[in-house]
Amino acid sequence: MNLEQPTRNSVQRVLSWIKAGVTGPRFMLAIKAAVAVGMAWFVAGYMPGVVDDYPYYAPLGALVSMYPTLMGSAKAGLQTLLGLLLGILLAGLIVLFAEPNLLTISAVVGVAVLFSGVRWLGHGKDYVPMAALFVLIIGGQDVESYSIGYAVQMTVGVGCGLLVNAVILPPLNFNAAILKLSRFRTMLARHLEGMADALTDEWPPEPEKWTRYNDELSTAGHDVREAVYHADESRKGNPRARLHRRNLSQDYRDLRALESVSFHVKDITDTLAGVSTGGKEPLSNELPTELLQPVSEALRGAAEMLKAWESGSELQDRWEEAQRALNALLGQVDAHRDAGAAAFSPAASVATAVRRILDTLEPCIKQDAEAT
């Protein structure tokens, strides 16, 4: 048995995971986190009074405030401090009326967990019960000093994190969003072309292949939405956004359009997969041989329309070709009405989906043409 090959494959997988995780933005975030933690630890040692006794909370504050975007860092830092102060307040109320013991500690943690469900606490929700517990257990007989030191040093750390994030400006994630949108358009076009080819070259296809199509589209759609969202977040409060302006409303428009197209492409995939597997009695479907070519050309027309939108060229020609292919399919569907629902339904479903794809693309293409 050759043990070298499995070992080599395992090493390659690990290296690919590392490469995927250690991206440019992630590497920059790691550097900023390291700088912020070091700065917080340095500053914490110079804090006056009892605060100086709890320097280890400053690096923690810096760490929890480090996010890829400036607005994300500010939001996380503020919410963490709010959760922290709320937990300290709850613990302080208990200490005013009773000594920390099994009953009071359990009660305050229970109440703190209830408060942590408040939506506006966001990232700070976990710090409500944590802070309350720390104050009662670690603070012991010196709750006041501990609470002050804990809160102030965490604030120092958050401040250091925000300062580092503001000085070493977070990147604008516009290019990632543009790239993801472009890839999504290309993927949708490729899927439509693949189905068009299958209808004329390799019909019926393998069912697993069609299932994989839909899984890939779902994953890609999720990735694109995240990329556009992160691009939007990266510009908030970022001075670089003034120098590198981008109309993200157009990206959101494209995202909505592509998500709609993806829905219809998946609908077409499911329809043709049902045909290719013969369906299930008594709802079995079939696609007459005479309709294979018209359906294929309609799908190819929609694919070419997506490719033209991506390239920004020959839009009018591709639009007219897609319309002709769709009209030809509709004509063939109308001619086969007497063939029965089993033959009529799949082709009609595909025609309807293609029509909706073109209707979705039309306003986007017109707006892009007017902008240029």
CSV table of C-alpha atoms in Angstrom, one decimal:
chain,number,residue,atom,x,y,z
A,1,MET,CA,0.0,0.0,0.0
A,2,ASN,CA,1.4,3.4,-1.0
A,3,LEU,CA,1.2,5.7,2.0
A,4,GLU,CA,2.8,8.6,0.3
A,5,GLN,CA,-0.2,9.5,-1.9
A,6,PRO,CA,-2.8,9.9,0.9
A,7,THR,CA,-0.2,11.9,2.9
A,8,ARG,CA,0.5,14.2,-0.1
A,9,ASN,CA,-3.2,14.7,-0.6
A,10,SER,CA,-3.8,15.6,3.0
A,11,VAL,CA,-0.9,18.1,2.9
A,12,GLN,CA,-2.4,19.6,-0.3
A,13,ARG,CA,-5.8,20.0,1.3
A,14,VAL,CA,-4.3,21.6,4.4
A,15,LEU,CA,-2.3,24.1,2.3
A,16,SER,CA,-5.4,24.9,0.2
A,17,TRP,CA,-7.4,25.6,3.4
A,18,ILE,CA,-4.6,27.9,4.7
A,19,LYS,CA,-4.4,29.7,1.4
A,20,ALA,CA,-8.2,30.2,1.3
A,21,GLY,CA,-8.1,31.6,4.9
A,22,VAL,CA,-5.0,33.7,4.7
A,23,THR,CA,-6.3,36.3,2.2
A,24,GLY,CA,-5.1,39.8,1.8
A,25,PRO,CA,-7.9,41.4,4.0
A,26,ARG,CA,-7.5,38.7,6.6
A,27,PHE,CA,-3.7,39.2,6.8
A,28,MET,CA,-4.2,42.9,7.2
A,29,LEU,CA,-6.8,42.3,10.0
A,30,ALA,CA,-4.3,40.0,11.7
A,31,ILE,CA,-1.6,42.7,11.6
A,32,LYS,CA,-4.0,45.4,13.0
A,33,ALA,CA,-5.2,43.1,15.7
A,34,ALA,CA,-1.6,42.4,16.8
A,35,VAL,CA,-0.7,46.1,16.8
A,36,ALA,CA,-3.9,47.0,18.7
A,37,VAL,CA,-3.4,44.4,21.4
A,38,GLY,CA,0.2,45.4,21.9
A,39,MET,CA,-0.7,49.1,22.1
A,40,ALA,CA,-3.5,48.3,24.6
A,41,TRP,CA,-1.2,46.3,26.8
A,42,PHE,CA,1.3,49.1,26.8
A,43,VAL,CA,-1.2,51.8,27.6
A,44,ALA,CA,-2.9,49.7,30.3
A,45,GLY,CA,0.2,49.8,32.4
A,46,TYR,CA,0.1,53.6,32.7
A,47,MET,CA,-3.5,53.9,33.8
A,48,PRO,CA,-3.9,55.6,37.2
A,49,GLY,CA,-5.3,54.2,40.5
A,50,VAL,CA,-6.9,50.9,40.9
A,51,VAL,CA,-7.3,50.6,37.1
A,52,ASP,CA,-3.6,49.7,36.9
A,53,ASP,CA,-4.4,46.5,38.7
A,54,TYR,CA,-6.3,45.0,35.8
A,55,PRO,CA,-4.2,45.6,32.7
A,56,TYR,CA,-5.1,42.3,31.1
A,57,TYR,CA,-8.6,43.5,30.2
A,58,ALA,CA,-7.2,46.2,27.8
A,59,PRO,CA,-5.9,43.7,25.2
A,60,LEU,CA,-9.2,41.9,25.4
A,61,GLY,CA,-11.0,45.1,24.6
A,62,ALA,CA,-8.7,45.7,21.6
A,63,LEU,CA,-9.3,42.2,20.4
A,64,VAL,CA,-13.1,42.3,20.5
A,65,SER,CA,-13.2,45.6,18.6
A,66,MET,CA,-11.2,44.3,15.6
A,67,TYR,CA,-13.4,43.8,12.6
A,68,PRO,CA,-12.6,44.0,8.9
A,69,THR,CA,-14.5,47.3,8.5
A,70,LEU,CA,-14.2,50.5,10.5
A,71,MET,CA,-17.9,50.7,11.0
A,72,GLY,CA,-18.0,47.0,12.1
A,73,SER,CA,-15.2,47.7,14.6
A,74,ALA,CA,-17.0,50.8,16.1
A,75,LYS,CA,-20.3,48.9,16.3
A,76,ALA,CA,-18.7,45.8,17.9
A,77,GLY,CA,-16.7,47.9,20.4
A,78,LEU,CA,-19.7,50.0,21.4
A,79,GLN,CA,-22.0,47.1,21.8
A,80,THR,CA,-19.4,45.2,23.8
A,81,LEU,CA,-19.0,48.1,26.2
A,82,LEU,CA,-22.8,48.4,26.6
A,83,GLY,CA,-23.1,44.7,27.4
A,84,LEU,CA,-20.2,45.0,29.8
A,85,LEU,CA,-21.7,48.0,31.7
A,86,LEU,CA,-25.1,46.4,31.8
A,87,GLY,CA,-23.6,43.2,33.4
A,88,ILE,CA,-21.6,45.3,35.9
A,89,LEU,CA,-24.8,47.2,36.8
A,90,LEU,CA,-26.8,44.1,37.4
A,91,ALA,CA,-24.0,42.6,39.6
A,92,GLY,CA,-23.8,45.9,41.5
A,93,LEU,CA,-27.5,45.9,42.2
A,94,ILE,CA,-27.2,42.5,43.8
A,95,VAL,CA,-24.2,43.5,45.9
A,96,LEU,CA,-26.1,46.4,47.3
A,97,PHE,CA,-28.6,44.1,48.9
A,98,ALA,CA,-26.9,40.8,49.4
A,99,GLU,CA,-23.5,39.1,49.6
A,100,PRO,CA,-22.4,37.0,46.6
A,101,ASN,CA,-23.4,33.4,47.2
A,102,LEU,CA,-24.8,30.4,45.4
A,103,LEU,CA,-28.3,31.9,45.2
A,104,THR,CA,-27.4,35.5,44.2
A,105,ILE,CA,-24.8,34.5,41.6
A,106,SER,CA,-27.3,32.1,40.0
A,107,ALA,CA,-30.0,34.8,40.1
A,108,VAL,CA,-27.9,37.5,38.6
A,109,VAL,CA,-26.6,35.3,35.8
A,110,GLY,CA,-30.1,34.2,35.0
A,111,VAL,CA,-31.3,37.8,34.8
A,112,ALA,CA,-28.3,38.8,32.7
A,113,VAL,CA,-29.0,36.0,30.2
A,114,LEU,CA,-32.5,37.4,29.8
A,115,PHE,CA,-31.1,40.9,29.2
A,116,SER,CA,-28.6,39.5,26.7
A,117,GLY,CA,-31.5,38.7,24.4
A,118,VAL,CA,-32.0,42.4,23.7
A,119,ARG,CA,-31.4,42.8,20.0
A,120,TRP,CA,-29.6,46.1,20.1
A,121,LEU,CA,-26.8,44.7,22.2
A,122,GLY,CA,-25.6,42.7,19.2
A,123,HIS,CA,-22.0,41.7,19.8
A,124,GLY,CA,-22.2,42.7,23.4
A,125,LYS,CA,-24.9,40.2,24.4
A,126,ASP,CA,-22.5,37.6,25.6
A,127,TYR,CA,-20.7,40.1,27.9
A,128,VAL,CA,-23.8,40.8,30.0
A,129,PRO,CA,-23.8,37.5,31.9
A,130,MET,CA,-20.0,37.3,31.7
A,131,ALA,CA,-19.4,40.7,33.2
A,132,ALA,CA,-22.0,40.1,35.9
A,133,LEU,CA,-20.3,36.7,36.8
A,134,PHE,CA,-16.8,38.1,36.8
A,135,VAL,CA,-17.8,41.0,39.1
A,136,LEU,CA,-19.4,38.7,41.6
A,137,ILE,CA,-16.8,36.0,41.6
A,138,ILE,CA,-13.5,37.7,40.7
A,139,GLY,CA,-14.4,41.0,42.3
A,140,GLY,CA,-15.1,39.4,45.6
A,141,GLN,CA,-14.9,41.8,48.5
A,142,ASP,CA,-13.6,44.6,46.2
A,143,VAL,CA,-16.4,44.8,43.7
A,144,GLU,CA,-16.2,48.5,43.2
A,145,SER,CA,-12.5,48.6,42.3
A,146,TYR,CA,-12.8,45.6,40.1
A,147,SER,CA,-15.8,47.0,38.3
A,148,ILE,CA,-14.0,50.3,37.6
A,149,GLY,CA,-10.8,48.6,36.5
A,150,TYR,CA,-12.6,46.1,34.3
A,151,ALA,CA,-14.8,48.7,32.6
A,152,VAL,CA,-12.0,51.3,32.1
A,153,GLN,CA,-9.4,48.9,30.8
A,154,MET,CA,-11.9,47.4,28.3
A,155,THR,CA,-12.7,50.9,27.2
A,156,VAL,CA,-9.0,51.6,26.7
A,157,GLY,CA,-8.6,48.4,24.7
A,158,VAL,CA,-11.6,49.3,22.5
A,159,GLY,CA,-10.2,52.8,22.0
A,160,CYS,CA,-6.9,51.4,20.9
A,161,GLY,CA,-8.6,49.0,18.5
A,162,LEU,CA,-10.6,51.8,16.9
A,163,LEU,CA,-7.5,54.0,16.7
A,164,VAL,CA,-5.5,51.3,14.9
A,165,ASN,CA,-8.4,50.6,12.6
A,166,ALA,CA,-8.8,54.3,11.8
A,167,VAL,CA,-5.0,54.9,11.2
A,168,ILE,CA,-4.4,51.7,9.2
A,169,LEU,CA,-7.5,52.2,7.1
A,170,PRO,CA,-9.6,49.1,6.3
A,171,PRO,CA,-9.7,48.3,2.6
A,172,LEU,CA,-12.7,49.0,0.5
A,173,ASN,CA,-14.2,45.7,-0.6
A,174,PHE,CA,-15.6,47.0,-3.9
A,175,ASN,CA,-13.4,44.8,-6.1
A,176,ALA,CA,-14.5,41.7,-4.3
A,177,ALA,CA,-18.2,42.6,-4.9
A,178,ILE,CA,-17.5,43.4,-8.5
A,179,LEU,CA,-15.7,40.1,-9.0
A,180,LYS,CA,-18.4,38.0,-7.3
A,181,LEU,CA,-21.2,39.6,-9.3
A,182,SER,CA,-19.2,39.0,-12.5
A,183,ARG,CA,-18.6,35.4,-11.6
A,184,PHE,CA,-22.3,34.9,-10.7
A,185,ARG,CA,-23.4,36.2,-14.1
A,186,THR,CA,-20.9,33.9,-15.8
A,187,MET,CA,-22.0,30.9,-13.8
A,188,LEU,CA,-25.7,31.5,-14.6
A,189,ALA,CA,-24.9,31.8,-18.3
A,190,ARG,CA,-22.8,28.6,-18.1
A,191,HIS,CA,-25.6,26.7,-16.4
A,192,LEU,CA,-28.1,27.8,-19.0
A,193,GLU,CA,-25.6,26.8,-21.8
A,194,GLY,CA,-25.0,23.4,-20.1
A,195,MET,CA,-28.7,22.7,-20.1
A,196,ALA,CA,-29.1,23.9,-23.7
A,197,ASP,CA,-26.3,21.5,-24.7
A,198,ALA,CA,-27.8,18.6,-22.8
A,199,LEU,CA,-31.1,19.0,-24.6
A,200,THR,CA,-29.4,18.4,-28.0
A,201,ASP,CA,-26.2,16.5,-27.2
A,202,GLU,CA,-26.6,14.3,-24.2
A,203,TRP,CA,-30.3,14.0,-23.4
A,204,PRO,CA,-31.2,12.8,-20.8
A,205,PRO,CA,-28.5,14.0,-18.5
A,206,GLU,CA,-27.3,12.5,-15.2
A,207,PRO,CA,-29.7,13.5,-12.4
A,208,GLU,CA,-26.7,14.2,-10.1
A,209,LYS,CA,-25.4,16.8,-12.5
A,210,TRP,CA,-28.6,18.8,-12.4
A,211,THR,CA,-28.7,18.7,-8.6
A,212,ARG,CA,-25.1,19.9,-8.5
A,213,TYR,CA,-26.1,22.9,-10.7
A,214,ASN,CA,-28.7,24.1,-8.2
A,215,ASP,CA,-26.4,23.5,-5.2
A,216,GLU,CA,-23.6,25.6,-6.9
A,217,LEU,CA,-26.1,28.4,-7.7
A,218,SER,CA,-27.3,28.6,-4.1
A,219,THR,CA,-23.8,28.7,-2.7
A,220,ALA,CA,-22.7,31.4,-5.3
A,221,GLY,CA,-25.8,33.5,-4.6
A,222,HIS,CA,-25.0,33.5,-0.9
A,223,ASP,CA,-21.4,34.4,-1.5
A,224,VAL,CA,-22.4,37.3,-3.8
A,225,ARG,CA,-24.9,38.8,-1.3
A,226,GLU,CA,-22.2,38.7,1.4
A,227,ALA,CA,-19.7,40.3,-0.9
A,228,VAL,CA,-22.0,43.2,-1.7
A,229,TYR,CA,-23.0,43.6,1.9
A,230,HIS,CA,-19.3,43.7,3.0
A,231,ALA,CA,-18.5,46.2,0.3
A,232,ASP,CA,-21.3,48.4,1.6
A,233,GLU,CA,-20.1,48.1,5.2
A,234,SER,CA,-16.5,48.8,4.2
A,235,ARG,CA,-17.3,52.3,2.9
A,236,LYS,CA,-19.2,53.4,6.0
A,237,GLY,CA,-17.0,55.8,8.1
A,238,ASN,CA,-14.0,55.0,5.8
A,239,PRO,CA,-12.2,58.2,4.6
A,240,ARG,CA,-11.0,56.2,1.6
A,241,ALA,CA,-14.6,56.0,0.3
A,242,ARG,CA,-14.4,59.7,-0.5
A,243,LEU,CA,-11.5,59.1,-2.9
A,244,HIS,CA,-12.9,55.9,-4.4
A,245,ARG,CA,-16.6,56.4,-4.9
A,246,ARG,CA,-18.8,53.7,-6.2
A,247,ASN,CA,-22.6,53.5,-6.7
A,248,LEU,CA,-23.4,50.5,-4.6
A,249,SER,CA,-27.1,50.9,-5.3
A,250,GLN,CA,-26.3,49.6,-8.8
A,251,ASP,CA,-24.6,46.6,-7.3
A,252,TYR,CA,-27.6,45.9,-5.1
A,253,ARG,CA,-29.8,46.2,-8.2
A,254,ASP,CA,-27.6,43.7,-10.1
A,255,LEU,CA,-27.7,41.4,-7.0
A,256,ARG,CA,-31.5,41.4,-6.9
A,257,ALA,CA,-31.7,40.8,-10.6
A,258,LEU,CA,-29.2,37.9,-10.5
A,259,GLU,CA,-30.9,36.4,-7.5
A,260,SER,CA,-34.2,36.5,-9.5
A,261,VAL,CA,-32.5,35.0,-12.5
A,262,SER,CA,-30.9,32.3,-10.3
A,263,PHE,CA,-34.4,31.4,-9.0
A,264,HIS,CA,-35.7,30.9,-12.5
A,265,VAL,CA,-32.6,29.0,-13.6
A,266,LYS,CA,-33.1,26.6,-10.7
A,267,ASP,CA,-36.8,26.3,-11.6
A,268,ILE,CA,-35.8,25.3,-15.2
A,269,THR,CA,-33.2,22.9,-13.8
A,270,ASP,CA,-35.9,21.2,-11.6
A,271,THR,CA,-38.3,21.1,-14.5
A,272,LEU,CA,-35.9,19.5,-16.9
A,273,ALA,CA,-34.5,17.1,-14.2
A,274,GLY,CA,-38.1,15.9,-13.7
A,275,VAL,CA,-38.3,15.3,-17.5
A,276,SER,CA,-35.0,13.6,-17.7
A,277,THR,CA,-35.8,11.1,-14.9
A,278,GLY,CA,-39.3,10.5,-16.3
A,279,GLY,CA,-41.1,12.0,-13.4
A,280,LYS,CA,-43.3,10.1,-11.0
A,281,GLU,CA,-46.6,8.6,-11.8
A,282,PRO,CA,-49.2,9.9,-12.2
A,283,LEU,CA,-47.4,13.2,-12.7
A,284,SER,CA,-44.8,11.9,-15.2
A,285,ASN,CA,-43.5,14.5,-17.7
A,286,GLU,CA,-42.1,14.1,-21.1
A,287,LEU,CA,-40.6,16.5,-23.6
A,288,PRO,CA,-41.3,15.6,-27.3
A,289,THR,CA,-38.3,15.4,-29.6
A,290,GLU,CA,-39.6,18.3,-31.7
A,291,LEU,CA,-39.4,20.6,-28.7
A,292,LEU,CA,-35.9,19.8,-27.6
A,293,GLN,CA,-34.3,22.1,-30.1
A,294,PRO,CA,-36.6,25.1,-29.5
A,295,VAL,CA,-36.1,24.8,-25.7
A,296,SER,CA,-32.4,24.5,-26.2
A,297,GLU,CA,-32.3,27.7,-28.3
A,298,ALA,CA,-34.4,29.6,-25.8
A,299,LEU,CA,-32.0,28.7,-23.0
A,300,ARG,CA,-29.0,29.6,-25.1
A,301,GLY,CA,-30.6,32.9,-26.0
A,302,ALA,CA,-31.0,33.7,-22.3
A,303,ALA,CA,-27.4,32.6,-21.7
A,304,GLU,CA,-26.1,34.8,-24.4
A,305,MET,CA,-28.0,37.7,-23.0
A,306,LEU,CA,-26.3,37.3,-19.6
A,307,LYS,CA,-22.9,37.1,-21.4
A,308,ALA,CA,-23.6,40.3,-23.3
A,309,TRP,CA,-24.6,42.0,-20.1
A,310,GLU,CA,-21.3,40.9,-18.5
A,311,SER,CA,-19.3,42.1,-21.5
A,312,GLY,CA,-21.3,45.2,-22.2
A,313,SER,CA,-21.3,44.6,-25.9
A,314,GLU,CA,-23.8,43.5,-28.6
A,315,LEU,CA,-26.6,43.9,-26.1
A,316,GLN,CA,-29.2,44.8,-28.7
A,317,ASP,CA,-28.3,42.0,-31.0
A,318,ARG,CA,-28.3,39.4,-28.2
A,319,TRP,CA,-31.6,40.8,-27.0
A,320,GLU,CA,-33.3,40.4,-30.3
A,321,GLU,CA,-31.9,36.9,-30.7
A,322,ALA,CA,-33.1,35.9,-27.3
A,323,GLN,CA,-36.6,37.3,-28.1
A,324,ARG,CA,-36.7,35.4,-31.4
A,325,ALA,CA,-35.7,32.1,-29.7
A,326,LEU,CA,-38.3,32.6,-27.0
A,327,ASN,CA,-41.0,33.4,-29.5
A,328,ALA,CA,-40.1,30.3,-31.5
A,329,LEU,CA,-40.4,28.2,-28.4
A,330,LEU,CA,-43.8,29.7,-27.6
A,331,GLY,CA,-44.9,29.0,-31.1
A,332,GLN,CA,-43.9,25.4,-30.8
A,333,VAL,CA,-45.5,25.1,-27.4
A,334,ASP,CA,-48.7,26.4,-28.8
A,335,ALA,CA,-48.5,23.9,-31.7
A,336,HIS,CA,-48.2,21.0,-29.2
A,337,ARG,CA,-51.1,21.9,-27.0
A,338,ASP,CA,-53.0,18.8,-28.3
A,339,ALA,CA,-50.1,16.5,-27.2
A,340,GLY,CA,-51.4,16.5,-23.6
A,341,ALA,CA,-50.4,18.1,-20.3
A,342,ALA,CA,-47.4,15.7,-19.8
A,343,ALA,CA,-45.8,17.0,-23.0
A,344,PHE,CA,-47.1,20.6,-22.9
A,345,SER,CA,-46.3,21.5,-19.3
A,346,PRO,CA,-42.4,21.1,-19.2
A,347,ALA,CA,-41.9,23.2,-22.3
A,348,ALA,CA,-44.4,25.8,-21.2
A,349,SER,CA,-42.7,26.0,-17.8
A,350,VAL,CA,-39.3,26.6,-19.4
A,351,ALA,CA,-40.8,29.2,-21.7
A,352,THR,CA,-42.3,31.1,-18.8
A,353,ALA,CA,-39.1,31.0,-16.8
A,354,VAL,CA,-37.1,32.3,-19.8
A,355,ARG,CA,-39.6,35.1,-20.3
A,356,ARG,CA,-39.2,36.1,-16.6
A,357,ILE,CA,-35.4,36.0,-16.9
A,358,LEU,CA,-35.5,38.3,-19.9
A,359,ASP,CA,-38.0,40.6,-18.1
A,360,THR,CA,-35.6,40.7,-15.1
A,361,LEU,CA,-32.6,41.6,-17.2
A,362,GLU,CA,-34.3,44.2,-19.4
A,363,PRO,CA,-34.3,47.2,-17.0
A,364,CYS,CA,-30.8,46.5,-15.8
A,365,ILE,CA,-29.4,46.4,-19.4
A,366,LYS,CA,-31.3,49.5,-20.3
A,367,GLN,CA,-30.0,51.4,-17.3
A,368,ASP,CA,-26.5,50.3,-18.0
A,369,ALA,CA,-26.8,51.4,-21.7
A,370,GLU,CA,-28.1,54.8,-20.7
A,371,ALA,CA,-25.3,55.2,-18.2
A,372,THR,CA,-22.7,54.6,-20.9
